[in-house]
Coordinates of C-alpha atoms in Angstrom, one line a residue:
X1 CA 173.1 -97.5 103.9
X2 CA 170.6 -96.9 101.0
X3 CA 167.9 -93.8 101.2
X4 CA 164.8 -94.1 99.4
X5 CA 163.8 -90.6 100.5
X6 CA 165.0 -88.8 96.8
X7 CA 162.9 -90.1 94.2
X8 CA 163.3 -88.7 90.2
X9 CA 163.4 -89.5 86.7
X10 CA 162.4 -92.7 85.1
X11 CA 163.7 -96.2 85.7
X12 CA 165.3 -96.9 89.3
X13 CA 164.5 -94.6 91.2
X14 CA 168.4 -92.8 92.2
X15 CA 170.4 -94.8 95.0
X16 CA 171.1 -92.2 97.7
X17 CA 173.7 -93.0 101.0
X18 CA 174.2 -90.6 103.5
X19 CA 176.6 -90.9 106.1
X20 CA 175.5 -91.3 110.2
X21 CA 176.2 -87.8 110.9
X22 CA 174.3 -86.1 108.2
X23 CA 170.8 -85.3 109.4
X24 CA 167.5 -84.3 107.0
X25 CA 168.5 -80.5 106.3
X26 CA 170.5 -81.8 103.6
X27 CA 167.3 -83.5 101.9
X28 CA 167.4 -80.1 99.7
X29 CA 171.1 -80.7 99.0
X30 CA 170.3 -84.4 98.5
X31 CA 167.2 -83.5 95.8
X32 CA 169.3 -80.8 93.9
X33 CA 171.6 -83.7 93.5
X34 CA 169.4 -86.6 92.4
X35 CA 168.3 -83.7 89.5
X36 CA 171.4 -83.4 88.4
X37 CA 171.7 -87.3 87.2
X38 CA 170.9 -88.3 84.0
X39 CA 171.6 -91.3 81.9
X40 CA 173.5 -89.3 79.1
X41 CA 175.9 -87.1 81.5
X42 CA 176.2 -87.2 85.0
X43 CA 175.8 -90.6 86.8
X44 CA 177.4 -90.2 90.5
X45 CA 177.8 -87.3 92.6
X46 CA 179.2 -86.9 96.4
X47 CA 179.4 -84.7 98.7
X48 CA 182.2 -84.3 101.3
X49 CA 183.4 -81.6 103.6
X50 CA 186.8 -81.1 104.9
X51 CA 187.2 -84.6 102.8
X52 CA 184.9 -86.3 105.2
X53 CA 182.1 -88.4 102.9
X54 CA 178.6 -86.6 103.6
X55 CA 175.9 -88.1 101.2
X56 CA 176.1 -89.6 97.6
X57 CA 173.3 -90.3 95.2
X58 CA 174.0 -91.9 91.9
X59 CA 171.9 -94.3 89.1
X60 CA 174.7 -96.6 88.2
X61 CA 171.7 -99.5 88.3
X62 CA 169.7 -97.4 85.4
X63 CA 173.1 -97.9 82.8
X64 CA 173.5 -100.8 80.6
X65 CA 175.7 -103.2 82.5
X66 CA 178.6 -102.8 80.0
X67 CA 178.7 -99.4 80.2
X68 CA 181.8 -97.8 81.7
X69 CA 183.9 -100.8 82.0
X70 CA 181.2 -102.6 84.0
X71 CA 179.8 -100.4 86.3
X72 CA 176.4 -100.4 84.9
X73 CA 173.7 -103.0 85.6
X74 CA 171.1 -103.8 88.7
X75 CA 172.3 -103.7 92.2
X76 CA 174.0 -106.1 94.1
X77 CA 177.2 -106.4 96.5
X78 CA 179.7 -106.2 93.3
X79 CA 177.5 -102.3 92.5
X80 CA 177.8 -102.0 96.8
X81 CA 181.4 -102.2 95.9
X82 CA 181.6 -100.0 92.5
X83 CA 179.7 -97.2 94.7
X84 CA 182.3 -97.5 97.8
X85 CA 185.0 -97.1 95.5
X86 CA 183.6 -93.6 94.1
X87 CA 183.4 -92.6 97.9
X88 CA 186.5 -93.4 98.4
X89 CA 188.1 -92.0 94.8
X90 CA 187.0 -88.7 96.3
X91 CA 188.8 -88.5 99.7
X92 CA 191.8 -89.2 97.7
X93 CA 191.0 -86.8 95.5
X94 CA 190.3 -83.6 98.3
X95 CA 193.9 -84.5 99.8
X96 CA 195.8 -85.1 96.1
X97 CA 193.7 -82.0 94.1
X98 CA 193.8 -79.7 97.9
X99 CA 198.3 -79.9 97.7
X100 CA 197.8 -79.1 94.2
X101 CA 195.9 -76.0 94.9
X102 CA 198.7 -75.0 96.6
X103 CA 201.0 -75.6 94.0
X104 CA 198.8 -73.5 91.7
X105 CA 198.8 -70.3 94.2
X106 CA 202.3 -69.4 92.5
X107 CA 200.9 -67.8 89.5
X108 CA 198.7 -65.9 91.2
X109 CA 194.9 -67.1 90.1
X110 CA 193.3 -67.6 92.6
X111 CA 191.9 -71.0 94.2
X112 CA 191.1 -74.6 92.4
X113 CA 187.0 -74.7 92.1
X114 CA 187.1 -77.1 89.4
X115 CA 189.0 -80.0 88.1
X116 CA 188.4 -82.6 85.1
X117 CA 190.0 -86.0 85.5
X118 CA 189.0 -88.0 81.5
X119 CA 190.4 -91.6 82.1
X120 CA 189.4 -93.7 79.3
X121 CA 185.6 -93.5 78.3
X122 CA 184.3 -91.3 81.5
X123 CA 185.7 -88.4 83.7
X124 CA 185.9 -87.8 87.5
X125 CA 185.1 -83.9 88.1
X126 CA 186.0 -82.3 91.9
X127 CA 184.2 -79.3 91.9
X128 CA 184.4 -77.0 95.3
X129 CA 181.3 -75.0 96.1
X130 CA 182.5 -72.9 98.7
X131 CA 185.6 -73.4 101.0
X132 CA 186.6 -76.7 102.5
X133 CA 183.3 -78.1 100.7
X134 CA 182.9 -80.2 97.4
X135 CA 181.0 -82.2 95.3
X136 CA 182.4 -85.1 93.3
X137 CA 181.1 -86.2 90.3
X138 CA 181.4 -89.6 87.8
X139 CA 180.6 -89.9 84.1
X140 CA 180.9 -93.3 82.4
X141 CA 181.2 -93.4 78.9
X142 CA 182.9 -90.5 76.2
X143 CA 179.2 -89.3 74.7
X144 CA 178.5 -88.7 78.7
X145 CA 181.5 -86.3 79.9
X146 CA 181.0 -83.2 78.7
X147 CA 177.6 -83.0 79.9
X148 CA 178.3 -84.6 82.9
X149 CA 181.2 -81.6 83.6
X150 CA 178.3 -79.2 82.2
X151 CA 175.6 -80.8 85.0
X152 CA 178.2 -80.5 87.7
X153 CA 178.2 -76.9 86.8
X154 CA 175.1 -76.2 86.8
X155 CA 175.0 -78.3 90.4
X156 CA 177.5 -76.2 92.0
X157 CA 175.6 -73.2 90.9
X158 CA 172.2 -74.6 92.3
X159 CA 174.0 -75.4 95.7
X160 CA 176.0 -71.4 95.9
X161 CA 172.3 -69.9 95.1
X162 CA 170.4 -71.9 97.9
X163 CA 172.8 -71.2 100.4
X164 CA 173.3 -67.1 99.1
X165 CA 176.8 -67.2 97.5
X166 CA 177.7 -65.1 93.9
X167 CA 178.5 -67.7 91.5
X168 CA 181.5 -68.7 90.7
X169 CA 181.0 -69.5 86.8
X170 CA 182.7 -72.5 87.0
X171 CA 184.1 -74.1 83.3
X172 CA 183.5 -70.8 81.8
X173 CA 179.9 -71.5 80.7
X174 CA 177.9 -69.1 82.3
X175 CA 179.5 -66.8 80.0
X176 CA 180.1 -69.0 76.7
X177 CA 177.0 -67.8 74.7
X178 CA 177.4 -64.0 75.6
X179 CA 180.9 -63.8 74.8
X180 CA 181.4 -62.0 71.3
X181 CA 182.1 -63.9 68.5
X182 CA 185.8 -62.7 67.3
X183 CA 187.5 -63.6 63.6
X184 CA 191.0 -64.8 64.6
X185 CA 193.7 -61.9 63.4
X186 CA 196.2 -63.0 61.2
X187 CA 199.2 -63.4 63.2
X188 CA 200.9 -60.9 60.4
X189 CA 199.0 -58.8 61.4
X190 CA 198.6 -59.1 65.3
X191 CA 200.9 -59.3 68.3
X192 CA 203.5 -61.7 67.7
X193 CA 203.4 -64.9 70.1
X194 CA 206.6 -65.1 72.4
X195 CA 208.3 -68.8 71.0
X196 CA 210.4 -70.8 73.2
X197 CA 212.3 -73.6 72.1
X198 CA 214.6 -75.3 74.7
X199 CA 216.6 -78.8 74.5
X200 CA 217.4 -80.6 71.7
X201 CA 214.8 -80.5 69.1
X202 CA 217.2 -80.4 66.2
X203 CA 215.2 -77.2 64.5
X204 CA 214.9 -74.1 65.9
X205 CA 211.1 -73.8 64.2
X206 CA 209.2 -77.5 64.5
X207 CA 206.3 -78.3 63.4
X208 CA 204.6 -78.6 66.6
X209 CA 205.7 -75.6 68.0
X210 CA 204.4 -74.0 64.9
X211 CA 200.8 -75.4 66.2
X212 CA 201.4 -74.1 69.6
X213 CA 201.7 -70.6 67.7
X214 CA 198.4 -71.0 65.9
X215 CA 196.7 -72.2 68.7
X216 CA 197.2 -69.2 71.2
X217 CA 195.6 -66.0 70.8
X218 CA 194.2 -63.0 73.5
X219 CA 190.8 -64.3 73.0
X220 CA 191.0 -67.6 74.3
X221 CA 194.1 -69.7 74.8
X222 CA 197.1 -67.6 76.0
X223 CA 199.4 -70.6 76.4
X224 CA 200.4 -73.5 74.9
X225 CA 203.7 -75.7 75.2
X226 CA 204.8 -78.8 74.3
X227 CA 206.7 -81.1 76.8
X228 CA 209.1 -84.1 75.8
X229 CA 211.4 -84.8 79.2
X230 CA 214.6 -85.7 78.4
X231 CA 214.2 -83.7 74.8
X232 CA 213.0 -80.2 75.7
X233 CA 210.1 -78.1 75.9
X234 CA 208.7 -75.8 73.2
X235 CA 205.7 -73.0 73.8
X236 CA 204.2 -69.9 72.7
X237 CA 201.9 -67.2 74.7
X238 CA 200.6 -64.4 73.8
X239 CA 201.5 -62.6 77.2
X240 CA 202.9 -59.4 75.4
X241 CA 199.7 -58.5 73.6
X242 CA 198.3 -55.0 74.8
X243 CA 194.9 -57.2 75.6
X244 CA 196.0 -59.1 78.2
X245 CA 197.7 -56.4 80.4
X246 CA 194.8 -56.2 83.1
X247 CA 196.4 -59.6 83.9
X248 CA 199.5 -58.4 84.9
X249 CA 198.9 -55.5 87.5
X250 CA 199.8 -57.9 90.0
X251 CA 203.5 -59.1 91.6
X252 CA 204.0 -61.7 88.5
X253 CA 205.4 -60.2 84.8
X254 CA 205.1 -62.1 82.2
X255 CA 208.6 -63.8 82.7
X256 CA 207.8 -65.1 85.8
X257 CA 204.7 -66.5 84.7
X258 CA 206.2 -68.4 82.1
X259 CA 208.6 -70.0 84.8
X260 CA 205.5 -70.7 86.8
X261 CA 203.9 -72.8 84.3
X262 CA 206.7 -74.6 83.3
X263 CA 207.7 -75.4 86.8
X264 CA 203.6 -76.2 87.1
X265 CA 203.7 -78.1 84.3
X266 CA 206.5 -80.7 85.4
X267 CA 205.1 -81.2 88.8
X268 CA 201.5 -82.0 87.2
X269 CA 203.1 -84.7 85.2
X270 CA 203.9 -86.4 88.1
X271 CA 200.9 -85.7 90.1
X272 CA 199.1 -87.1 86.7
X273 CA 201.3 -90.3 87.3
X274 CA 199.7 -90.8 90.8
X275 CA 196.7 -89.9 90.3
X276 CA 196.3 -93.5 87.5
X277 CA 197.5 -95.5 90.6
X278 CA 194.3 -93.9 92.4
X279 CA 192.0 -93.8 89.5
X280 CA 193.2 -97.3 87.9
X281 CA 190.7 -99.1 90.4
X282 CA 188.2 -97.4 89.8
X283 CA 188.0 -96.1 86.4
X284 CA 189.4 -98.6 83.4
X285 CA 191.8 -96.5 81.5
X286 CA 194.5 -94.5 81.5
X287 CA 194.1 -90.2 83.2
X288 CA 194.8 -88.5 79.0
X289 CA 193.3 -85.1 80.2
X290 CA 193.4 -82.7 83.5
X291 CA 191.8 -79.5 83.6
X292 CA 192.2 -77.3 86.7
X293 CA 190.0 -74.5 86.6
X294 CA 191.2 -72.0 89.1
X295 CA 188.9 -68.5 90.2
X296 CA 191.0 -66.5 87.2
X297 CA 191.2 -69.3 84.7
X298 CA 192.6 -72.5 84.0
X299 CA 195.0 -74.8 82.9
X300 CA 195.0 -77.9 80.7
X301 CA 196.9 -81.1 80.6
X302 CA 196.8 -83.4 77.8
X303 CA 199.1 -86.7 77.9
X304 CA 200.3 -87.3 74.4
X305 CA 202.5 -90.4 73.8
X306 CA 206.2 -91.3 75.1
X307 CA 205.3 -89.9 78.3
X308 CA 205.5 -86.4 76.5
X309 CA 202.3 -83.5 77.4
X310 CA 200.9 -80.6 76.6
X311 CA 199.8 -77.6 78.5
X312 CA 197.9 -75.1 77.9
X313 CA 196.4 -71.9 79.8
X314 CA 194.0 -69.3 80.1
X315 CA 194.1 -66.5 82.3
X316 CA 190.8 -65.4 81.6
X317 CA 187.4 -67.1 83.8
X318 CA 185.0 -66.0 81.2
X319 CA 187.1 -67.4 78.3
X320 CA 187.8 -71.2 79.9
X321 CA 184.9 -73.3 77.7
X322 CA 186.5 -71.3 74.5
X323 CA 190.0 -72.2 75.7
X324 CA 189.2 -75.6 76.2
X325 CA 187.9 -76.3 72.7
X326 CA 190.6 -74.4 71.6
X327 CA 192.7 -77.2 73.4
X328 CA 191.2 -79.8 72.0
X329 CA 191.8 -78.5 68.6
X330 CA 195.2 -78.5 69.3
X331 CA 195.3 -82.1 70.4
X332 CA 193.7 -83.0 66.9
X333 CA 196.5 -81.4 65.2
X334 CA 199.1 -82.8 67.2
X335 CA 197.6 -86.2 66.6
X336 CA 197.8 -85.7 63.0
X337 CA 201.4 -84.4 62.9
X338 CA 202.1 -87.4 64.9
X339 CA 200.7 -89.5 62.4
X340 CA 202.5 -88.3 59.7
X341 CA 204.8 -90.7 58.1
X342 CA 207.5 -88.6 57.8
X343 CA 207.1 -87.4 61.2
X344 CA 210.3 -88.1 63.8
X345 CA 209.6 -89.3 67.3
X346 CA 210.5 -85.8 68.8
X347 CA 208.6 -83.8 66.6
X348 CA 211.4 -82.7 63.9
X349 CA 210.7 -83.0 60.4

């Protein structure tokens, strides 16, 4: 049922539904909300609480109707619709996303607060503000995601302060602007990133393995591998430099981590493969990127073609924004080797 109460902005005024059993103490929750939406990043936010559908607000009838695949333009029964299958997208996505934060209490990071869905031109974001209760978020259109994923943020943050929680520093970007700026060592000249190369690559030194090596460093990304199943996996880390011991006081060494992600890794490409069946009708596109930002960093998930992926890690909170650009830059490369005409299929030159 629609709720006029929340009224911002410019245009339509924000849609707002709130389920029977939520009474008007959330109208402060509702507003912080309804703030948070903006034509150029975030466009629909829910809330829901043990994965039961409290209140969403959105302004899908303020975007151009072709925006997003379609889900712009005035209201009606088909926008009715469009907004029931966001409420719905994020029940799915508190029982999917809540097994996977199980999966990712092996390495030892602490609990999933954040994760970044990018199918096609938007992103889904499932952000947790304190146990058992989250906020999900949709973006339509590429120009709108990262601020979108940057508005959730800054939601969740609003939500922690008004009910007296620390915050959590989701993303990283609390901290982006007052981390030091650091020139990248050489590697000559720093520790040497651990390699693995395993299956049948037919070199022992490929080109993309060589851009997981330049990728990684103790500043930002500490992992990155390659994953082709039924060829092999390559990766490097940088797990052995003297920087990043703090991170290994704990029951895991540095061995065992790497088993962890690997063994992460392969059950995230098929988690990735159910989440498109959930996603596909609601978001046009294909799920490319996953990022699951955990309370001591986060990992990345990139699909790349042939049903290969990469992954990549960070073990440091503060350092997650840096890590994910770092990510990205890695992608660009790896498109670019790809499209190399003397490129092979599995990476070989």
């Amino acid at each position: 049922m629609s709720d006029d109460r929340t009224v911002t902005g410019t245009g339509a005024p924000p849609e707002v539904r709130r389920a029977s059993h939520v009474t008007d103490d959330s109208d402060v929750f509702v507003e912080l909300c309804a703030n948070a939406l903006s034509e150029t990043g975030l466009h629909h936010v829910a809330q829901y609480r043990w994965g039961v559908f409290g209140y969403s607000v959105d302004i899908l009838d303020r975007l151009p109707e072709a925006q997003g695949g379609g889900f712009g333009g005035p209201g009606g029964k088909e926008q009715d619709v469009r907004r029931e299958r966001f409420v719905r997208l994020g029940r799915q996505l508190h029982y999917v996303l809540g097994r996977m934060d199980h999966v990712l209490r092996s390495v030892d990071s602490g609990k999933l607060i954040r994760s970044v869905l990018q199918v096609g031109d938007g992103a889904v974001f499932h952000y947790y503000f304190r146990a058992d209760d989250c906020l999900t978020g949709v973006s339509l259109g590429a120009d709108t995601v990262d601020a979108g994923d940057r508005a959730m943020a800054e939601l969740v943050g609003a939500f922690r302060q008004e009910i007296g929680l620390p915050l959590m520093n989701p993303g990283g970007f609390e901290s982006e602007t007052s981390l030091p700026v650091i020139e990248r060592t050489p590697l000559a000249l720093s520790k040497e990133p651990h390699r693995v190369v395993e299956g049948e690559w037919g070199t022992t030194e490929p080109a993309l393995l060589e851009h997981c090596v330049e990728a990684v460093s103790p500043d930002a990304l500490h992992y990155a591998g390659y994953v082709a199943p039924g060829t092999g996996r390559l990766s490097a880390d940088v797990f052995n430099d003297p920087e990043l011991s703090r991170f290994f006081g704990g029951s895991l060494t540095r061995d065992e981590r790497r088993t962890r992600y690997t063994e992460l890794g392969e059950r995230l490409h098929y988690v990735v493969a159910r989440l498109n069946q959930s996603l596909r009708a609601v978001m046009p596109g294909k799920l490319s990127r996953v990022v699951l930002d955990v309370e001591e960093g986060a990992l990345f998930y990139v699909d790349r073609p042939d049903d290969h992926f990469l992954l990549g890690v960070t073990l440091d909170q503060s350092r997650v924004a840096r890590a994910d650009r770092r990510m990205n830059d890695l992608v660009h490369q790896m498109t670019a080797t790809d499209e190399e005409p003397d490129a092979e299929p599995n990476g070989t030159r």
